[in-house]
mmCIF file of C-alpha atoms and ligand atoms in Angstrom:
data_model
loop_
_atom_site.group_PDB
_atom_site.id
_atom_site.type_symbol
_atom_site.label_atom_id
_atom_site.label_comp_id
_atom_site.label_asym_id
_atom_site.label_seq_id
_atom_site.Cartn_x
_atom_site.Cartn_y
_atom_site.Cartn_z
ATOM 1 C CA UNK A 1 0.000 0.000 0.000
ATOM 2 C CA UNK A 2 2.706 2.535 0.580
ATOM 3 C CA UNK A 3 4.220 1.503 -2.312
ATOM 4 C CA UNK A 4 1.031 3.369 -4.643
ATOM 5 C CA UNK A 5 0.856 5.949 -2.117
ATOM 6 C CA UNK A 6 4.343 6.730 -2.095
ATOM 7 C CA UNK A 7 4.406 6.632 -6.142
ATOM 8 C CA UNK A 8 1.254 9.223 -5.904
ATOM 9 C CA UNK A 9 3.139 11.351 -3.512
ATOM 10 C CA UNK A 10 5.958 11.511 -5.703
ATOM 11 C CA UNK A 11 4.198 13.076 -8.971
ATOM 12 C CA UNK A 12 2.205 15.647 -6.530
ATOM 13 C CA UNK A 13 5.990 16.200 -5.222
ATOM 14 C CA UNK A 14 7.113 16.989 -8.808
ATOM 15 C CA UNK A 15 5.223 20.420 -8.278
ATOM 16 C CA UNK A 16 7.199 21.632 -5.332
ATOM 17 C CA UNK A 17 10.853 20.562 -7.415
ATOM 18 C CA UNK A 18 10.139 23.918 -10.060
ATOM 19 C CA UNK A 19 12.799 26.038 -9.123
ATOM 20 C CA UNK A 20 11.957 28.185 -6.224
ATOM 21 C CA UNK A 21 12.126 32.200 -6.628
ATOM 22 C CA UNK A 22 14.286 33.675 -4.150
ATOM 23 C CA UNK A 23 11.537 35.044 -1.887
ATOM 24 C CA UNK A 24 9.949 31.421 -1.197
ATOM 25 C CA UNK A 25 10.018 30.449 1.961
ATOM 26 C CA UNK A 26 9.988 27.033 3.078
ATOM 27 C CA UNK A 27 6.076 25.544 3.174
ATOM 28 C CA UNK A 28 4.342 24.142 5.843
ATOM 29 C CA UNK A 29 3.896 20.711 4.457
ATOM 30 C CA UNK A 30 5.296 18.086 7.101
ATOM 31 C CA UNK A 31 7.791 16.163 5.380
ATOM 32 C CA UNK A 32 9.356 14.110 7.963
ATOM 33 C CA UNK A 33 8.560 14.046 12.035
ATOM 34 C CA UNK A 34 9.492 11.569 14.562
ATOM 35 C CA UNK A 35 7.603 11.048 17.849
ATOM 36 C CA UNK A 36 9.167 9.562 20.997
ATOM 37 C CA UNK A 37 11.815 7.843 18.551
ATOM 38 C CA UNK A 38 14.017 5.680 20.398
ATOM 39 C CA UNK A 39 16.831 3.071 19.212
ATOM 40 C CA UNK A 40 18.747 0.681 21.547
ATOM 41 C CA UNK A 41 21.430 -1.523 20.519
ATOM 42 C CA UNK A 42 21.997 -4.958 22.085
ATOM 43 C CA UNK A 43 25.748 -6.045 21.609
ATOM 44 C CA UNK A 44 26.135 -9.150 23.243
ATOM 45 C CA UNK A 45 25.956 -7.766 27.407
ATOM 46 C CA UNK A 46 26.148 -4.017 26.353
ATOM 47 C CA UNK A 47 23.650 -2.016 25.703
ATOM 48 C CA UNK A 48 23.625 1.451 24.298
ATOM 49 C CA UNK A 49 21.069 3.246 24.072
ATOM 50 C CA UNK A 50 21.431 5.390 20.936
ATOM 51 C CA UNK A 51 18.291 7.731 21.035
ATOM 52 C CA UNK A 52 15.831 7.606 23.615
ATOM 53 C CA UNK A 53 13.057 10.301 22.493
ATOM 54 C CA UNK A 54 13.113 12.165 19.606
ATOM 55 C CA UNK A 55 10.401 14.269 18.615
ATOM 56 C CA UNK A 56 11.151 16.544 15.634
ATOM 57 C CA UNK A 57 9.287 17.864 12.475
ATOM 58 C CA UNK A 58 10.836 18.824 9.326
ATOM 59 C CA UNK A 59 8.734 20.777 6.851
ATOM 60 C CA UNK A 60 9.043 20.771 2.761
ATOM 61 C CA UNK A 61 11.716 22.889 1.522
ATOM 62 C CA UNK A 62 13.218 23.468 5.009
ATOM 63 C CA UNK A 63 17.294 23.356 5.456
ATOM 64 C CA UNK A 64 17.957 21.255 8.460
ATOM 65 C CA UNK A 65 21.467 21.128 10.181
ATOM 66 C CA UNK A 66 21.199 18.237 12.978
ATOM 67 C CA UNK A 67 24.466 19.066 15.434
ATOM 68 C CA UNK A 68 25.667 17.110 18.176
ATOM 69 C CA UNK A 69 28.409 15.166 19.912
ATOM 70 C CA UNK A 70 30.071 12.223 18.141
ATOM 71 C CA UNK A 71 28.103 9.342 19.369
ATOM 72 C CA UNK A 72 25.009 11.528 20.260
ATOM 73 C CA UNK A 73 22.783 9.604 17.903
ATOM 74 C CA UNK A 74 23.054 12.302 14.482
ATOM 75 C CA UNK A 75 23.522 8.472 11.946
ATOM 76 C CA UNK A 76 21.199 6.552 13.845
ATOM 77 C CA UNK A 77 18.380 9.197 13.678
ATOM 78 C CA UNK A 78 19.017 9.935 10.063
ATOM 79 C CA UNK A 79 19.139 6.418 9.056
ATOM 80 C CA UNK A 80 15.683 5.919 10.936
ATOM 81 C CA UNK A 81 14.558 9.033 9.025
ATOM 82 C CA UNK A 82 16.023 7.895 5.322
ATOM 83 C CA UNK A 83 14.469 4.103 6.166
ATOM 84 C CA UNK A 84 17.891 2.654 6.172
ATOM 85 C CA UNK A 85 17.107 1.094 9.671
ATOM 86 C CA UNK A 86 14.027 1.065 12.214
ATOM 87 C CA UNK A 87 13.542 2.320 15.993
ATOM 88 C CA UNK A 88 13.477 0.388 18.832
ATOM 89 C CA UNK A 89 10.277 2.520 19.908
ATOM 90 C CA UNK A 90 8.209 5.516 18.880
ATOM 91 C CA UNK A 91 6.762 6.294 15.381
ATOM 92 C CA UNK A 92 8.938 8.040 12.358
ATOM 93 C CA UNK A 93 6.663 9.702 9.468
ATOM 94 C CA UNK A 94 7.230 10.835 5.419
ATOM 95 C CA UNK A 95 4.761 12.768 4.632
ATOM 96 C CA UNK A 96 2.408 11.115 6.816
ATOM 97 C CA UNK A 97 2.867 7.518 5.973
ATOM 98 C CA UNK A 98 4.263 5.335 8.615
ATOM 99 C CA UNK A 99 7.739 4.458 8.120
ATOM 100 C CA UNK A 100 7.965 2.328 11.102
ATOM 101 C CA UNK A 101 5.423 -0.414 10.468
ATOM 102 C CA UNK A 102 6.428 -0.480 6.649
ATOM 103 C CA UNK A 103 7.435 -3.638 5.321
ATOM 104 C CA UNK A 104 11.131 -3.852 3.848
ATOM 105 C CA UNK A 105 9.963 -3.537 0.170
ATOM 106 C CA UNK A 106 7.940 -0.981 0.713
ATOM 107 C CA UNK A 107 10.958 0.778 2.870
ATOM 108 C CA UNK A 108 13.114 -0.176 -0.269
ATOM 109 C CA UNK A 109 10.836 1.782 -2.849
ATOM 110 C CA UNK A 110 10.864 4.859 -0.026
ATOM 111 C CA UNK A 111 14.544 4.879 -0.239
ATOM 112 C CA UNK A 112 14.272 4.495 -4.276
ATOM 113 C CA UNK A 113 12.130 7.034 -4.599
ATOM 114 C CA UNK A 114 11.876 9.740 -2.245
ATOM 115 C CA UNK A 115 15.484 10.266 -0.441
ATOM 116 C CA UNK A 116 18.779 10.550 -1.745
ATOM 117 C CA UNK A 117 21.874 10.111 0.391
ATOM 118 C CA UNK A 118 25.180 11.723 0.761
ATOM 119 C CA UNK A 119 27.543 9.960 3.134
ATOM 120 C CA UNK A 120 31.037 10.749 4.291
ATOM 121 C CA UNK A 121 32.710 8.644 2.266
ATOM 122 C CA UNK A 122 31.919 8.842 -1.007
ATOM 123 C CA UNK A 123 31.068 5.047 -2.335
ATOM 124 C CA UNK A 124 31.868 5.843 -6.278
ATOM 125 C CA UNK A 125 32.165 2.527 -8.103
ATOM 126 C CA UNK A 126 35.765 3.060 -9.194
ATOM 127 C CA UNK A 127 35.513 1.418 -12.510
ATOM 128 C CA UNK A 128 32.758 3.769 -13.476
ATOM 129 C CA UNK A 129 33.052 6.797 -14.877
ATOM 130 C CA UNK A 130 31.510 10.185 -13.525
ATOM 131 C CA UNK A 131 28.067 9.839 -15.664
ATOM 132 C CA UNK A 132 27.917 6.236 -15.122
ATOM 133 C CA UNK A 133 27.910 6.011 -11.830
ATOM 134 C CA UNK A 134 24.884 8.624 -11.514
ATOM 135 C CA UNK A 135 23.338 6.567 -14.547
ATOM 136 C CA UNK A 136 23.044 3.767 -12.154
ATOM 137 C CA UNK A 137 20.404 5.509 -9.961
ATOM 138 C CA UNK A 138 18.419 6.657 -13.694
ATOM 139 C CA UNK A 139 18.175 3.305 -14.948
ATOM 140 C CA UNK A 140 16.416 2.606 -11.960
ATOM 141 C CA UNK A 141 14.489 5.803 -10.679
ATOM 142 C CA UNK A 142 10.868 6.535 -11.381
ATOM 143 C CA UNK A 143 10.836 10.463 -12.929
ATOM 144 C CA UNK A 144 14.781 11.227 -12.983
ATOM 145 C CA UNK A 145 16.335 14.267 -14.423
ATOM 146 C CA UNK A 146 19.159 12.976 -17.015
ATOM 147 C CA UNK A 147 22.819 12.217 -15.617
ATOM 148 C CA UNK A 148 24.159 15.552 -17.583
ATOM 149 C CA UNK A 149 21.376 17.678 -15.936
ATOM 150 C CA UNK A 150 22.521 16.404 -12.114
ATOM 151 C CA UNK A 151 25.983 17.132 -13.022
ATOM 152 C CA UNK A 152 25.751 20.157 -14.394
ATOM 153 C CA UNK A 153 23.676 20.957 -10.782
ATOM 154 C CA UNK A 154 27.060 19.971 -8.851
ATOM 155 C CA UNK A 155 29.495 22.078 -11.727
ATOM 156 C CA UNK A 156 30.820 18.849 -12.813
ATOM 157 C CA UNK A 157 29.266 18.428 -16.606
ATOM 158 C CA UNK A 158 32.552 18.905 -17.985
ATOM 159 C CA UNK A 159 33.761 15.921 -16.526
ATOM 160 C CA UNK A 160 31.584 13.092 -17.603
ATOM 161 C CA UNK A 161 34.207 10.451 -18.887
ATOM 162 C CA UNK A 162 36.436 10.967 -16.120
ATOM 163 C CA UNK A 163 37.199 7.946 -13.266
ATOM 164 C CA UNK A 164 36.604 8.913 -9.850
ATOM 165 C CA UNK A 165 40.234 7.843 -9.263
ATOM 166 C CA UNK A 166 41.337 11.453 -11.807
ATOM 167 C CA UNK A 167 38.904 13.684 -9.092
ATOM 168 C CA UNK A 168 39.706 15.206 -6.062
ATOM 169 C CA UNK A 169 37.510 14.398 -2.552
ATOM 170 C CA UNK A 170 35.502 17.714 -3.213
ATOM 171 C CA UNK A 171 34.681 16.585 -6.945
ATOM 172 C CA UNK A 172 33.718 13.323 -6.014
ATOM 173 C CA UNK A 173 31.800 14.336 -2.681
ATOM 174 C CA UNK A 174 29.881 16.223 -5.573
ATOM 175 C CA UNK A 175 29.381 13.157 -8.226
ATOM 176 C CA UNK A 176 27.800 11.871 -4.986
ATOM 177 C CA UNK A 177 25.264 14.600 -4.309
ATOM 178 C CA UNK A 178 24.283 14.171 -8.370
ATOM 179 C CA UNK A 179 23.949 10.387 -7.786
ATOM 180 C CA UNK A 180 21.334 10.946 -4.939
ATOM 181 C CA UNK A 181 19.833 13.902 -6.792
ATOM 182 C CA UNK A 182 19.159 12.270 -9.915
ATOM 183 C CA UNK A 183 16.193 11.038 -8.863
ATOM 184 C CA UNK A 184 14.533 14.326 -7.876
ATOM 185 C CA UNK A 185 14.499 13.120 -3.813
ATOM 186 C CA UNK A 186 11.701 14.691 -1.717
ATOM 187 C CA UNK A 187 14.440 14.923 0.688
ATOM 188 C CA UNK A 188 18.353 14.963 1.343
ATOM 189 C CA UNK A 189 20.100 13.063 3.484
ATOM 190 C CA UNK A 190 23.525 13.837 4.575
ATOM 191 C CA UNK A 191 26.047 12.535 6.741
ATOM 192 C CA UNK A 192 28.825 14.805 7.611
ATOM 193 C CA UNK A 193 29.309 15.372 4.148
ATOM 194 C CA UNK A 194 32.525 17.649 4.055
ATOM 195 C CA UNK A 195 33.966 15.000 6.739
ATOM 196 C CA UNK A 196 36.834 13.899 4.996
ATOM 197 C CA UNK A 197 37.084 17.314 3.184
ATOM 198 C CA UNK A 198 39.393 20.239 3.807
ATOM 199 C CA UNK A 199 37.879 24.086 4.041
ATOM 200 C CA UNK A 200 37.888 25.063 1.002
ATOM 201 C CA UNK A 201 36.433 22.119 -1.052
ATOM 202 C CA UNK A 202 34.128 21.210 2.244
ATOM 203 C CA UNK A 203 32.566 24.648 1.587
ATOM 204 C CA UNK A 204 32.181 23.981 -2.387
ATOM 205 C CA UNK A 205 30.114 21.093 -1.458
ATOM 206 C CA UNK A 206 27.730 22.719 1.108
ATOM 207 C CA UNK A 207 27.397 25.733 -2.000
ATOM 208 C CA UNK A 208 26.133 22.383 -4.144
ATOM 209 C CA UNK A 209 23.588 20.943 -1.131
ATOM 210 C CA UNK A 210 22.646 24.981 -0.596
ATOM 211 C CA UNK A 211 21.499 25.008 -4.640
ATOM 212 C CA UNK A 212 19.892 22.104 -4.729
ATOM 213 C CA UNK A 213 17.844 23.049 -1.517
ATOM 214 C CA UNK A 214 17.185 26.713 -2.922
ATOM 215 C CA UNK A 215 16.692 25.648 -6.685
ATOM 216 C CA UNK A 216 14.864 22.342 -6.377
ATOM 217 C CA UNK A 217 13.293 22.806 -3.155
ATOM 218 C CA UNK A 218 14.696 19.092 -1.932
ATOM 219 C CA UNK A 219 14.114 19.278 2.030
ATOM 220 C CA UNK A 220 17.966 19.040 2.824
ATOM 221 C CA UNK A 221 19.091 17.489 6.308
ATOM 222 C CA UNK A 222 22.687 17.957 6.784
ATOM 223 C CA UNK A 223 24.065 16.221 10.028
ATOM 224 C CA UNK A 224 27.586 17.640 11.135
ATOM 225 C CA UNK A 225 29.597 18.440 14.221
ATOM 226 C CA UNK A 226 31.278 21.557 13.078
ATOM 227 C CA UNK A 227 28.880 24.132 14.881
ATOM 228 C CA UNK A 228 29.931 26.766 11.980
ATOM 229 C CA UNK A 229 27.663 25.220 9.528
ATOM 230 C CA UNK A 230 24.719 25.914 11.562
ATOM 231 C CA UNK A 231 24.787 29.432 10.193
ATOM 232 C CA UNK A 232 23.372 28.245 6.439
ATOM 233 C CA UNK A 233 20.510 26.362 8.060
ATOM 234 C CA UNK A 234 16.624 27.312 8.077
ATOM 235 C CA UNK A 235 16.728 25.798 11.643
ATOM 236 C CA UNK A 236 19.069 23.820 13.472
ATOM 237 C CA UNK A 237 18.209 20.661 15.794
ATOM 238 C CA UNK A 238 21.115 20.061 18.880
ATOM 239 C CA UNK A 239 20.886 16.236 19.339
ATOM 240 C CA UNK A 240 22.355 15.361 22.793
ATOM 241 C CA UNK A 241 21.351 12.677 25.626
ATOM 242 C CA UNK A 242 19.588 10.342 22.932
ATOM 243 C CA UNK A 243 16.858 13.740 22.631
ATOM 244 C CA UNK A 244 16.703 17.096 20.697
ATOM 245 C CA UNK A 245 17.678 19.226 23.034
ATOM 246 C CA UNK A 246 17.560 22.772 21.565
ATOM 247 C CA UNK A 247 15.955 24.084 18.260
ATOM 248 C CA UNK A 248 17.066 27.171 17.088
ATOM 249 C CA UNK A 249 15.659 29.074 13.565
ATOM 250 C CA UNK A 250 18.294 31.218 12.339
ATOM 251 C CA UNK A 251 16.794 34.559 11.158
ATOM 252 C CA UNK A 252 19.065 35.326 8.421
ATOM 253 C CA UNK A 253 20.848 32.578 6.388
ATOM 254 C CA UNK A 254 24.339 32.608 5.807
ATOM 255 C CA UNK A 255 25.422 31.837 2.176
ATOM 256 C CA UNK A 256 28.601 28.856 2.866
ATOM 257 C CA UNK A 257 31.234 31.980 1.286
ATOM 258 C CA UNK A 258 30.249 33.573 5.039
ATOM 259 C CA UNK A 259 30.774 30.902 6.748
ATOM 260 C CA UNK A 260 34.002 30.320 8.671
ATOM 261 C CA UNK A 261 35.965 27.419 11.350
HETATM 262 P P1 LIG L 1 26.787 9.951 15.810
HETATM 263 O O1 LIG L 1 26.435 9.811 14.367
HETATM 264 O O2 LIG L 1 26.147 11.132 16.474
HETATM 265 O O3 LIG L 1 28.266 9.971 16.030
HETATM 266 P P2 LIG L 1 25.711 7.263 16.034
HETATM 267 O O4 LIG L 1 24.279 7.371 15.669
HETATM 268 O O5 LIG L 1 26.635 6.720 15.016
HETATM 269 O O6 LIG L 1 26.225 8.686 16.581
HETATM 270 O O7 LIG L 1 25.852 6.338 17.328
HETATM 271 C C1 LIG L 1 25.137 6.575 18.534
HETATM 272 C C2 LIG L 1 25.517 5.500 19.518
HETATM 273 O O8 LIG L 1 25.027 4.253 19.056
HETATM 274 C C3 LIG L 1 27.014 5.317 19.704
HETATM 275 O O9 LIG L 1 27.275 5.024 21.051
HETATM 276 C C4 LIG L 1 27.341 4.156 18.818
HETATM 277 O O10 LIG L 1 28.455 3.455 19.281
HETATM 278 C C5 LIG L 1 26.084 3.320 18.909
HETATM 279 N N1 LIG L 1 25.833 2.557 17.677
HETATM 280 C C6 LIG L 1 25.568 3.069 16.448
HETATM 281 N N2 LIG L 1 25.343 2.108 15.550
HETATM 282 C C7 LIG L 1 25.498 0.922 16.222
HETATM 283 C C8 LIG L 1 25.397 -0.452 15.854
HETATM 284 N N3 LIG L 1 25.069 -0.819 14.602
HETATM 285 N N4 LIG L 1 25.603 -1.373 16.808
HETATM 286 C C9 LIG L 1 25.895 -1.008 18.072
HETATM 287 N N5 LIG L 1 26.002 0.265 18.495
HETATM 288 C C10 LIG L 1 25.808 1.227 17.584
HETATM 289 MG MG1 LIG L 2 27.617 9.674 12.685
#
């Protein structure tokens, strides 16, 4: 069942990924919320308790930077979120449908077609070159823009028939973002994407995630623990103690240039 849904959700979706004039602000259509989320892990005697209740609400179009500690839970709650793994307790939501008692296929065809995924490490197939390695998501994706168009998005058209092996981190950090954009995503889903990046090229990448946000309107979550980042977000969500402890809704938007660590 939330296999049709989702597919219906995704053409009314196609709407809200026109490019967005500069004086949109982000709707008020609940994209993603979480309620009393928890997730324990059981390793053998240990037990950690990874989150313990999260309650949060992320609205369409929104920029979301989730901060917190190393080990405060940012992965687990994202990969909850992107229906990469489930909770131990509470309820997790996409656009109202119940992630938590979805079936794995269904969770599959969520992942397929509504969130796209940017982790630390890039995961290029080496032997691949730039445009087939985001051709691999078109071939299977349901209303994808072509390879060229989400590489042009990330300022990398120019380099099509390249290897990741002949890019730097920052290029192929962005070959990444135009794999899980491809698909036109509802939402992004990052993991400390400038990570393993230095300043420079770490910043070039948030610019990418800022455009697609602004220009496609993909709801971007962007977990990190560099506390300087929180200055390009709509609002920022301070995980700590396995809860959200602090939401703050920055005014004015910095543009990455202005940011600074
Ligand atoms: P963060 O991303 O904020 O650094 P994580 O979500 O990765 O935090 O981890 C939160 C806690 O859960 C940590 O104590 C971590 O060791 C534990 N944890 C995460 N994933 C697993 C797992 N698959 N098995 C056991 N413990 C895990
Ligand atoms: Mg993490």
């Amino acid at each position: 069942m939330l296999n049709s849904i989702m597919t219906d959700i995704s053409l009314a979706s196609a709407a809200s990924q026109l490019p967005a004039s500069p004086s949109v602000q982000p709707e008020r259509r609940l994209v993603l919320s979480a309620s009393g989320l928890g997730k324990t892990y059981q390793m053998g005697d240990v037990t950690v308790q990874a989150l313990l209740e999260v309650d949060l609400s992320i609205y369409g179009g929104e920029f979301i930077v989730l901060l917190g500690p190393s080990g405060s839970g940012k992965s687990t709650l994202l990969n909850i979120l992107g229906g990469l793994d489930r909770p131990s307790h509470g309820t997790a939501h996409f656009a109202g449908h119940d992630l938590t008692s979805a079936s794995d296929a269904e969770l599959t065809s969520y992942r397929r077609e509504h969130v796209g995924f940017v982790f630390q490490f890039y995961n290029l197939i080496p032997s691949l070159t730039v445009r087939e390695n985001v051709e691999l998501v078109t071939d299977i994706a349901l209303h994808p823009m072509s390879a060229i168009e989400a590489l042009e998005l990330v300022g990398l058209a120019q380099r099509l028939d390249h290897f990741p092996s002949q890019l730097s981190g920052g290029e192929q950090q962005r070959v990444a973002i135009a794999r899980a954009i491809v698909k036109r995503p509802d939402v992004l889903l990052c993991d400390e994407p400038t990570g393993a990046l230095d300043y420079v090229t770490g910043k070039l990448v948030l610019e990418v995630i800022e455009r697609i946000n602004h220009e496609l309107g993909t709801t971007a979550v962007v977990i990190t623990h560099n506390a300087a980042i929180a200055g390009m977000a709509d609002r920022v969500l301070y995980l700590g103690g396995g809860r959200i402890q602090r939401i703050v809704k920055n005014e004015h938007k910095l543009k990455p240039a202005e940011l600074s660590w």
